[in-house]
Short mmCIF file of C-alpha atoms in Angstrom, two decimals:
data_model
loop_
_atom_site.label_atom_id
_atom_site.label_comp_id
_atom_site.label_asym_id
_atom_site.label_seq_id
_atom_site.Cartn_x
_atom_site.Cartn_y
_atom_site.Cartn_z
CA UNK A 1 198.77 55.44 136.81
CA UNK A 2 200.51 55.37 133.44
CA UNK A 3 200.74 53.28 130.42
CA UNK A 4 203.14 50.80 131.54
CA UNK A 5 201.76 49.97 135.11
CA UNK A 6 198.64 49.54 134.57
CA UNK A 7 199.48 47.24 131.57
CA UNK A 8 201.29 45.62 134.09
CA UNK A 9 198.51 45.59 136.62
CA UNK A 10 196.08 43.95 133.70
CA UNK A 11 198.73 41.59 132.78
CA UNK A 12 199.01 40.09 136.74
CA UNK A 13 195.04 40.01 136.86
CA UNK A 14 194.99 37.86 133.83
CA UNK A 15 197.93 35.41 134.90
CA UNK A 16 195.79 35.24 138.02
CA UNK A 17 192.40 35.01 136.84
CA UNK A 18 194.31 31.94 134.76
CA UNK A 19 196.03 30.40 137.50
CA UNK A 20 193.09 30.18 139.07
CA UNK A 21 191.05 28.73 136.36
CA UNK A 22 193.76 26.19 135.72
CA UNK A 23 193.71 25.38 139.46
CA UNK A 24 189.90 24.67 139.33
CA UNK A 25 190.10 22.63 136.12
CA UNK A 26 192.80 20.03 137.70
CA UNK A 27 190.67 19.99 140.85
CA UNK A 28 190.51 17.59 142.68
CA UNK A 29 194.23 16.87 142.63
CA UNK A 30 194.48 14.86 146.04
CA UNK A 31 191.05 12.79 148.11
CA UNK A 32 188.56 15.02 149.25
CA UNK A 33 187.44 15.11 153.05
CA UNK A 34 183.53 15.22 153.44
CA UNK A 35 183.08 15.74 156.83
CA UNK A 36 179.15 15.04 158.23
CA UNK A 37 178.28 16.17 161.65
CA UNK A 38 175.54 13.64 162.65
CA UNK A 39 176.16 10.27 163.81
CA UNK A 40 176.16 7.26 160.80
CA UNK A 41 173.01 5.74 159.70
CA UNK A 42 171.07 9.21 159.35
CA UNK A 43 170.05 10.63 155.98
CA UNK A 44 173.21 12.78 156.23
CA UNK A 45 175.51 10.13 156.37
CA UNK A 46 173.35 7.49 153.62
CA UNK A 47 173.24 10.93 150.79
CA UNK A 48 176.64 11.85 151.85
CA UNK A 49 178.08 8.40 150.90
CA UNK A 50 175.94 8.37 147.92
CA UNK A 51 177.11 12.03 146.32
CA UNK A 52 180.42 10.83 147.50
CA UNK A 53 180.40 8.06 145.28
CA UNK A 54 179.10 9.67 142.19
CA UNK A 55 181.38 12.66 142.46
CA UNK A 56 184.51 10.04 142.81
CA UNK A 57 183.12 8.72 139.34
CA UNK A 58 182.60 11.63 137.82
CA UNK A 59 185.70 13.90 138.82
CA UNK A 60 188.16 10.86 138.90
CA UNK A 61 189.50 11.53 142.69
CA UNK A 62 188.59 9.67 146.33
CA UNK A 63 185.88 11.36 148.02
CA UNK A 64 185.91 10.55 152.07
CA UNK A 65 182.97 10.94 154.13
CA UNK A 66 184.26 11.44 158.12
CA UNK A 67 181.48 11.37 160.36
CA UNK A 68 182.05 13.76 163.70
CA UNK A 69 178.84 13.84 165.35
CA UNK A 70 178.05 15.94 168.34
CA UNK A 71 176.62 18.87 170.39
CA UNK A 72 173.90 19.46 167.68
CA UNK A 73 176.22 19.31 164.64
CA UNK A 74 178.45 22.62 166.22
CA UNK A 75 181.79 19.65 166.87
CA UNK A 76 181.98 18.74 163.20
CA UNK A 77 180.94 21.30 161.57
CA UNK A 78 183.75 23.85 163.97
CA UNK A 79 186.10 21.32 162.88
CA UNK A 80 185.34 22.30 158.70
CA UNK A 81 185.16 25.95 159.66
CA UNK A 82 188.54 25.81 160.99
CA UNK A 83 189.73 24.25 157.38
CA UNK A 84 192.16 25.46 154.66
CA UNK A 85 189.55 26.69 151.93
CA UNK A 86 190.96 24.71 148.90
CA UNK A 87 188.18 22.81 148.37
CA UNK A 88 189.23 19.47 150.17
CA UNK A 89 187.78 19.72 152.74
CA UNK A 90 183.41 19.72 152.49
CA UNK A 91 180.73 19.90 154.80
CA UNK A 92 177.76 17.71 154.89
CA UNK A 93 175.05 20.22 156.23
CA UNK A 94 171.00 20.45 156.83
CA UNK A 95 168.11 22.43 158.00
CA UNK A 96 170.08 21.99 161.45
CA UNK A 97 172.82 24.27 160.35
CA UNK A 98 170.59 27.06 159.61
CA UNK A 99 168.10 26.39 163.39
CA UNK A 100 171.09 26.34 165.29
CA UNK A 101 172.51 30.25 164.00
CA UNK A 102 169.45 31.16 166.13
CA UNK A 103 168.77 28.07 168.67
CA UNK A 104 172.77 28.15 169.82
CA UNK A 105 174.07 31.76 168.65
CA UNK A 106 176.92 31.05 170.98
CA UNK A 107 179.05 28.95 168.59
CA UNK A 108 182.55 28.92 166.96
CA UNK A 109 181.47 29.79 164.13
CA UNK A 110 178.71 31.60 162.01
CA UNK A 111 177.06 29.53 159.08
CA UNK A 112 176.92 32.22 156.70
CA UNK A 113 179.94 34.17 157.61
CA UNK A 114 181.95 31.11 158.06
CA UNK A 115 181.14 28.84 154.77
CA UNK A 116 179.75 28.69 151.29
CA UNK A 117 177.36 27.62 149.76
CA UNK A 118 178.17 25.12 147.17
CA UNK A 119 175.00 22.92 146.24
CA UNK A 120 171.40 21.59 147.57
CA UNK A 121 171.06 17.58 147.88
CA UNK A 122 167.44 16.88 148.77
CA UNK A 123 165.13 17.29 150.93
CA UNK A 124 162.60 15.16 153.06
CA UNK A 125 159.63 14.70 154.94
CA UNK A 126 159.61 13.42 158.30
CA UNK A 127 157.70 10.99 159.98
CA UNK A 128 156.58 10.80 164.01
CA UNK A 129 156.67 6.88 164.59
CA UNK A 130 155.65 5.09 168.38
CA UNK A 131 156.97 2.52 169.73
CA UNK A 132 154.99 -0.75 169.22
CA UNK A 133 153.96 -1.03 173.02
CA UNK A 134 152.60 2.91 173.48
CA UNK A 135 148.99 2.64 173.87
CA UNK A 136 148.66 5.13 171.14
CA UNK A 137 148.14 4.03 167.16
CA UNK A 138 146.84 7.01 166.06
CA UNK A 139 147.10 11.07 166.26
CA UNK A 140 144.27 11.65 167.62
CA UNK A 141 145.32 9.19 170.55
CA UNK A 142 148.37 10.35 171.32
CA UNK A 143 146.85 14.18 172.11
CA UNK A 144 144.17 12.66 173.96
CA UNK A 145 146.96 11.09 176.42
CA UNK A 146 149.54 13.75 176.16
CA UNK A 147 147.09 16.42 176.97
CA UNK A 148 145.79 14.26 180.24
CA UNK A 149 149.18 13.68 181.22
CA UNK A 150 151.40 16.52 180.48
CA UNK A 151 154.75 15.64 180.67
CA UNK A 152 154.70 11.71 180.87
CA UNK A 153 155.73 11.30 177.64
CA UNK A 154 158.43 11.66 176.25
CA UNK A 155 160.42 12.33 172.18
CA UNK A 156 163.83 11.10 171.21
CA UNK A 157 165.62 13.92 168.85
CA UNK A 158 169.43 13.46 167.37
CA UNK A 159 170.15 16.54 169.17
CA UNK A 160 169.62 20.03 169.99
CA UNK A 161 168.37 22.36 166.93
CA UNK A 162 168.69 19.11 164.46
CA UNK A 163 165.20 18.91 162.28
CA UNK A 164 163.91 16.18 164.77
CA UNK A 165 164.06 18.34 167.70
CA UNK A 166 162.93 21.22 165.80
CA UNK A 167 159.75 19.02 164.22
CA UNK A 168 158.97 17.88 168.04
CA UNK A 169 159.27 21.68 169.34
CA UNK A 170 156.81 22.91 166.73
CA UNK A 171 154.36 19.94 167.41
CA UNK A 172 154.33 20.67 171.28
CA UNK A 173 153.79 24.29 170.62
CA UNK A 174 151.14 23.57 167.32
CA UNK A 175 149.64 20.52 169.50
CA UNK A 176 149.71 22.38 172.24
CA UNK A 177 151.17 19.13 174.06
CA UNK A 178 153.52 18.81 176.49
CA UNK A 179 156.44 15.73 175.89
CA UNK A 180 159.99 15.55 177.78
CA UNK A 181 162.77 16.28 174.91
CA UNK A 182 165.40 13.51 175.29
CA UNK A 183 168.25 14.24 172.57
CA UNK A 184 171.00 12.20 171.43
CA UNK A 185 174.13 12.37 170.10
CA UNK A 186 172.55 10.71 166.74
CA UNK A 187 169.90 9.74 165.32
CA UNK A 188 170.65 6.11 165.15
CA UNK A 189 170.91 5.94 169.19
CA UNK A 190 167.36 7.74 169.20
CA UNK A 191 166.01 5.58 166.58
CA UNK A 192 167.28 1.90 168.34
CA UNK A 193 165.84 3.73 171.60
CA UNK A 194 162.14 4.12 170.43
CA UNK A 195 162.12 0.66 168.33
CA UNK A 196 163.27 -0.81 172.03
CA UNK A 197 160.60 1.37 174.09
CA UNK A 198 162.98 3.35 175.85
CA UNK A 199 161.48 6.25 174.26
CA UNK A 200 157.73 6.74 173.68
CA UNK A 201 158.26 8.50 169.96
CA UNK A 202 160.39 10.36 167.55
CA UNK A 203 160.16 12.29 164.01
CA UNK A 204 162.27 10.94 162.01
CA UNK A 205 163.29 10.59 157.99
CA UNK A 206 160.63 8.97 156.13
CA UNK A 207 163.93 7.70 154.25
CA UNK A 208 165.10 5.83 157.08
CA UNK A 209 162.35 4.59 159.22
CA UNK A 210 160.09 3.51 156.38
CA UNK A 211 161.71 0.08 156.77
CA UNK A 212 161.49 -0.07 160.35
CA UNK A 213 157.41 0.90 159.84
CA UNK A 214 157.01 -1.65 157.62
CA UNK A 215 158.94 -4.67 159.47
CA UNK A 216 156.71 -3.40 162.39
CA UNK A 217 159.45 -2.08 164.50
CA UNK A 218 157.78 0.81 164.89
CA UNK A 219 154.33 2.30 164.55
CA UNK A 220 153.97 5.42 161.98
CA UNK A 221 151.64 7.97 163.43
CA UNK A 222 151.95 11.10 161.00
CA UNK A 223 154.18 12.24 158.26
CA UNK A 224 154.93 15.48 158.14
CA UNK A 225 155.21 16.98 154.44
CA UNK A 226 152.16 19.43 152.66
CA UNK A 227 151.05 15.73 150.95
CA UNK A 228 151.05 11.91 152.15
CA UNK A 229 154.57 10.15 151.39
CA UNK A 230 154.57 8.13 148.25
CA UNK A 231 157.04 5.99 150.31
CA UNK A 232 154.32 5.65 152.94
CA UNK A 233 150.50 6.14 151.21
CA UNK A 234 148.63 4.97 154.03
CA UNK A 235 149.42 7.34 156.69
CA UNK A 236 148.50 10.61 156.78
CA UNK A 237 149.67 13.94 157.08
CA UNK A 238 150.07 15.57 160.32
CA UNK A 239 147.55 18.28 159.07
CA UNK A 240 145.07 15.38 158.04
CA UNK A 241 145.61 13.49 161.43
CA UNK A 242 145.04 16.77 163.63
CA UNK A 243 147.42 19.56 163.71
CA UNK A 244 146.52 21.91 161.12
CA UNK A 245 149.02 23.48 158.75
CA UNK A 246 151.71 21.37 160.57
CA UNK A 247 154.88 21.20 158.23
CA UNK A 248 158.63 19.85 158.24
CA UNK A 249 161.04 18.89 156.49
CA UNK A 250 165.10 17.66 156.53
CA UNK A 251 166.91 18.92 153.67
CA UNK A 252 170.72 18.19 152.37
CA UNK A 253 173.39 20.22 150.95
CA UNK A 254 177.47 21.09 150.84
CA UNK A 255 179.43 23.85 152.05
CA UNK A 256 182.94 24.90 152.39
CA UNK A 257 185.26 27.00 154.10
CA UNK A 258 184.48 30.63 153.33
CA UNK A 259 187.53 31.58 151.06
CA UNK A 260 187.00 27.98 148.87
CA UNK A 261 188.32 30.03 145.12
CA UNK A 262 184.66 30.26 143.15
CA UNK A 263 185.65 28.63 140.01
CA UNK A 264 186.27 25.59 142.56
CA UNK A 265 183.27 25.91 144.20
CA UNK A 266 181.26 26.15 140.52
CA UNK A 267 182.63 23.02 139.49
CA UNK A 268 181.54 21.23 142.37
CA UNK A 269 177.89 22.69 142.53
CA UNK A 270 178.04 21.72 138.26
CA UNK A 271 179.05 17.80 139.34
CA UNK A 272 176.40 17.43 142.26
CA UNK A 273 173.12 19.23 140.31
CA UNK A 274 174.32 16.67 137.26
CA UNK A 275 173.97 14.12 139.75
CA UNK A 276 170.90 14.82 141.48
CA UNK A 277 169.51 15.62 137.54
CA UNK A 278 170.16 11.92 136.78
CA UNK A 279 166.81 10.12 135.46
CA UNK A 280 167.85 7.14 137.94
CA UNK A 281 168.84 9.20 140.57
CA UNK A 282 165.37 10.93 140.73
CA UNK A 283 163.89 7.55 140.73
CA UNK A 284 165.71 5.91 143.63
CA UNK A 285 165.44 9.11 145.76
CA UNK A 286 161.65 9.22 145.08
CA UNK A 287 161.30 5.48 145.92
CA UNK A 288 163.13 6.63 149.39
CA UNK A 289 160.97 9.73 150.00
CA UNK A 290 163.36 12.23 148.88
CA UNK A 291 163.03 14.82 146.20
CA UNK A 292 166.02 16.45 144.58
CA UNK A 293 167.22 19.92 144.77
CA UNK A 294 169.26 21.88 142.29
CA UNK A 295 170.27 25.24 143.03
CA UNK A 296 173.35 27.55 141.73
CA UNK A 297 175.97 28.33 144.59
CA UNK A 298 173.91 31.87 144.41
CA UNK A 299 170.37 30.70 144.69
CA UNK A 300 171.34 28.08 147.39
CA UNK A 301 172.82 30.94 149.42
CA UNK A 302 169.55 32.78 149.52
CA UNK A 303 167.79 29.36 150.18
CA UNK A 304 169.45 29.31 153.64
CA UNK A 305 169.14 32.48 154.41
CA UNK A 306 165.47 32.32 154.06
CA UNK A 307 165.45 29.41 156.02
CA UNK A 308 167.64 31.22 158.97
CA UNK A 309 164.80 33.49 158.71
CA UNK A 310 162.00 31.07 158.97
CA UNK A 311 163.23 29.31 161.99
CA UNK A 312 164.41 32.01 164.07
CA UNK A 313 160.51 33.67 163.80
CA UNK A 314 159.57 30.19 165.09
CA UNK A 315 161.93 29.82 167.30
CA UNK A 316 161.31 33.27 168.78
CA UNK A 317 157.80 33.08 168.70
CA UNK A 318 157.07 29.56 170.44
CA UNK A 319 160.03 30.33 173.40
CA UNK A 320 161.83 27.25 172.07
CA UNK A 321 165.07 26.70 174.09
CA UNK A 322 167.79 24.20 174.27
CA UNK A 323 167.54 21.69 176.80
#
C-alpha cells in the first residue's frame, strides 16, 4: 500500500475514531428507553426507576423505564434484542437472564451473543415467607409437613427460570422436598397471592417483602444469603434453619443491544458505578437489603458468564425443568 493511501487510510480511522468519540460525549441526545422484563413492583422495576432517575440528573436527558413482563423475562427482553444499538434503548436484566440461556435454550435470542454488558446494580438476598394461616412458622416445620405430604404444598415464583423459581428448585432438590411450582407472570401477582393464602409460600426479595413481614402480612421463614439480613436480624439463614450450604441471591444490572458503539457503553457503565458509589446510595440500599455492585463493562461480562456457568451445573445436575 503506498504512501498516500495508507495516509489516507489513517486519516479516515482518526475522523472515525473522532466521530465516534464526539457521538458518545453528546450522548444522550434524545430520552432513553429502559425496558424491564418483570412485572412492576419487583426489585427490577423499584432499582430500575431509581438508576433511572439518577442517570436523568446526572447526564441531563429523560430516562424511561417500560415494563414488558412475560414468559420468564424472554417477551421483553426479545423486544431489546431486536433494538437499534445506539444506546437508547437499555435492558433491565438479573440472575434470570443468565438461568434461562440454560433453563429455556430455545429463545430469540442469546444473552451473551445478543447484548452487552454495560454495568452491575446490586444484588440481594432472598427471603421464603408463608402465608399467615400455613400451619408452619418455622423451617424445621415446614420439612416436617412437606416431607409427610409430598406434593400438597405448593410455591408461587414470578416465572419460569426468574431467581424465585430458581431459589424454590434448589430448595426442593437441597430439602429434598417436594412443593407444586405455580409461576406467574410477576412477582407482584405471586406476592398478593401468598399474603391472601392462595399460595402456601414464596422466596422473594428481602427488599420487597420486608414490609409485608413486618406489617404481618406474611410470615418470614428463612433468608437466603451466606449471613442473616441486616434488614431482617431475627430470622435466620436457610443454612442456620436446616438446609445446609443453601444460597441465593437476585442481582441487577444493564445491557444493550450487541453493536451499542463502546465509548457509549463506557459512559454509561462510568454514570451508574458513580451512582451506586454514592455514600447515600450505599446507605439506603443497605437499609433495603441490597449491596452495591461496581464492575467495568469487561469484568461484568465475565460476571455473567460465570454465573451462566453456575446455574446450568445446577440446573443439569438437579433435572430442573420448566413447568
Amino acid at each position: 500500500m503506498g504512501f498516500r493511501k495508507t495516509f489516507l487510510l489513517a486519516l479516515g480511522l482518526a475522523a472515525t475514531a473522532l466521530a465516534t468519540s464526539a457521538a458518545a460525549q453528546a450522548y444522550p441526545g434524545k430520552p432513553v428507553k429502559i425496558i424491564v422484563p418483570f412485572a412492576a413492583g419487583g426489585p427490577a422495576d423499584n432499582y430500575a426507576r431509581f438508576i433511572a432517575q439518577r442517570l436523568q440528573d446526572a447526564l441531563g436527558q429523560s430516562f424511561v423505564v417500560d415494563n414488558r413482563p412475560g414468559a420468564g423475562s424472554i417477551i421483553g427482553t426479545d423486544i431489546v434484542a431486536k433494538a437499534a444499538p445506539d444506546g437508547y434503548t437499555l435492558l433491565m436484566m438479573s440472575n434470570t437472564h443468565t438461568v434461562n440461556e440454560t433453563l429455556i435454550p430455545a429463545k430469540p435470542f442469546q444473552l451473551m451473543r445478543d447484548f452487552v454488558a454495560v454495568a452491575p446494580v446490586n444484588y440481594s438476598d432472598l427471603v421464603l415467607v408463608a402465608n399467615p394461616a400455613l400451619p408452619a412458622s418455622t423451617l424445621k416445620d415446614l420439612l416436617q409437613q412437606a416431607k409427610a405430604r409430598p406434593g400438597k404444598f405448593n410455591y408461587a415464583s414470578s416465572g419460569p427460570g426468574t431467581p424465585y423459581h430458581m431459589a424454590g428448585e434448589l430448595f426442593k432438590s437441597m430439602a429434598g422436598v417436594y412443593l407444586v411450582h405455580i409461576p406467574y407472570r410477576g412477582s407482584s401477582g405471586a406476592r398478593t397471592d401468598v399474603i391472601g393464602g392462595q399460595v402456601d409460600v414464596m422466596f422473594d426479595a428481602v427488599t420487597t417483602m420486608a414490609e409485608q413481614i413486618k406489617a404481618g402480612k406474611v410470615k418470614a421463614i428463612a433468608t437466603t444469603g451466606r449471613t442473616r439480613s441486616d434488614v431482617l436480624p431475627d430470622v435466620p439463614t436457610m443454612n442456620e434453619a436446616g438446609v445446609p450450604g443453601y444460597e441465593a441471591t437476585i442481582w441487577l444490572g444493564l445491557m444493550a443491544p450487541r453493536g451499542t458503539p463502546k465509548a457509549v457503553v463506557d459512559r454509561l457503565n462510568e454514570a451508574v458505578s458513580k451512582i451506586a458509589s454514592q455514600p447515600e446510595v450505599k446507605q439506603l440500599w443497605v437499609k433495603q437489603g441490597a449491596v452495591p455492585l461496581v464492575m467495568t463493562p469487561e469484568v461484568f461480562d465475565k460476571y455473567m458468564r460465570d454465573d451462566i456457568a453456575k446455574w446450568s451445573r445446577v440446573i443439569k445436575t438437579a433435572g430442573i425443568k420448566v413447568d
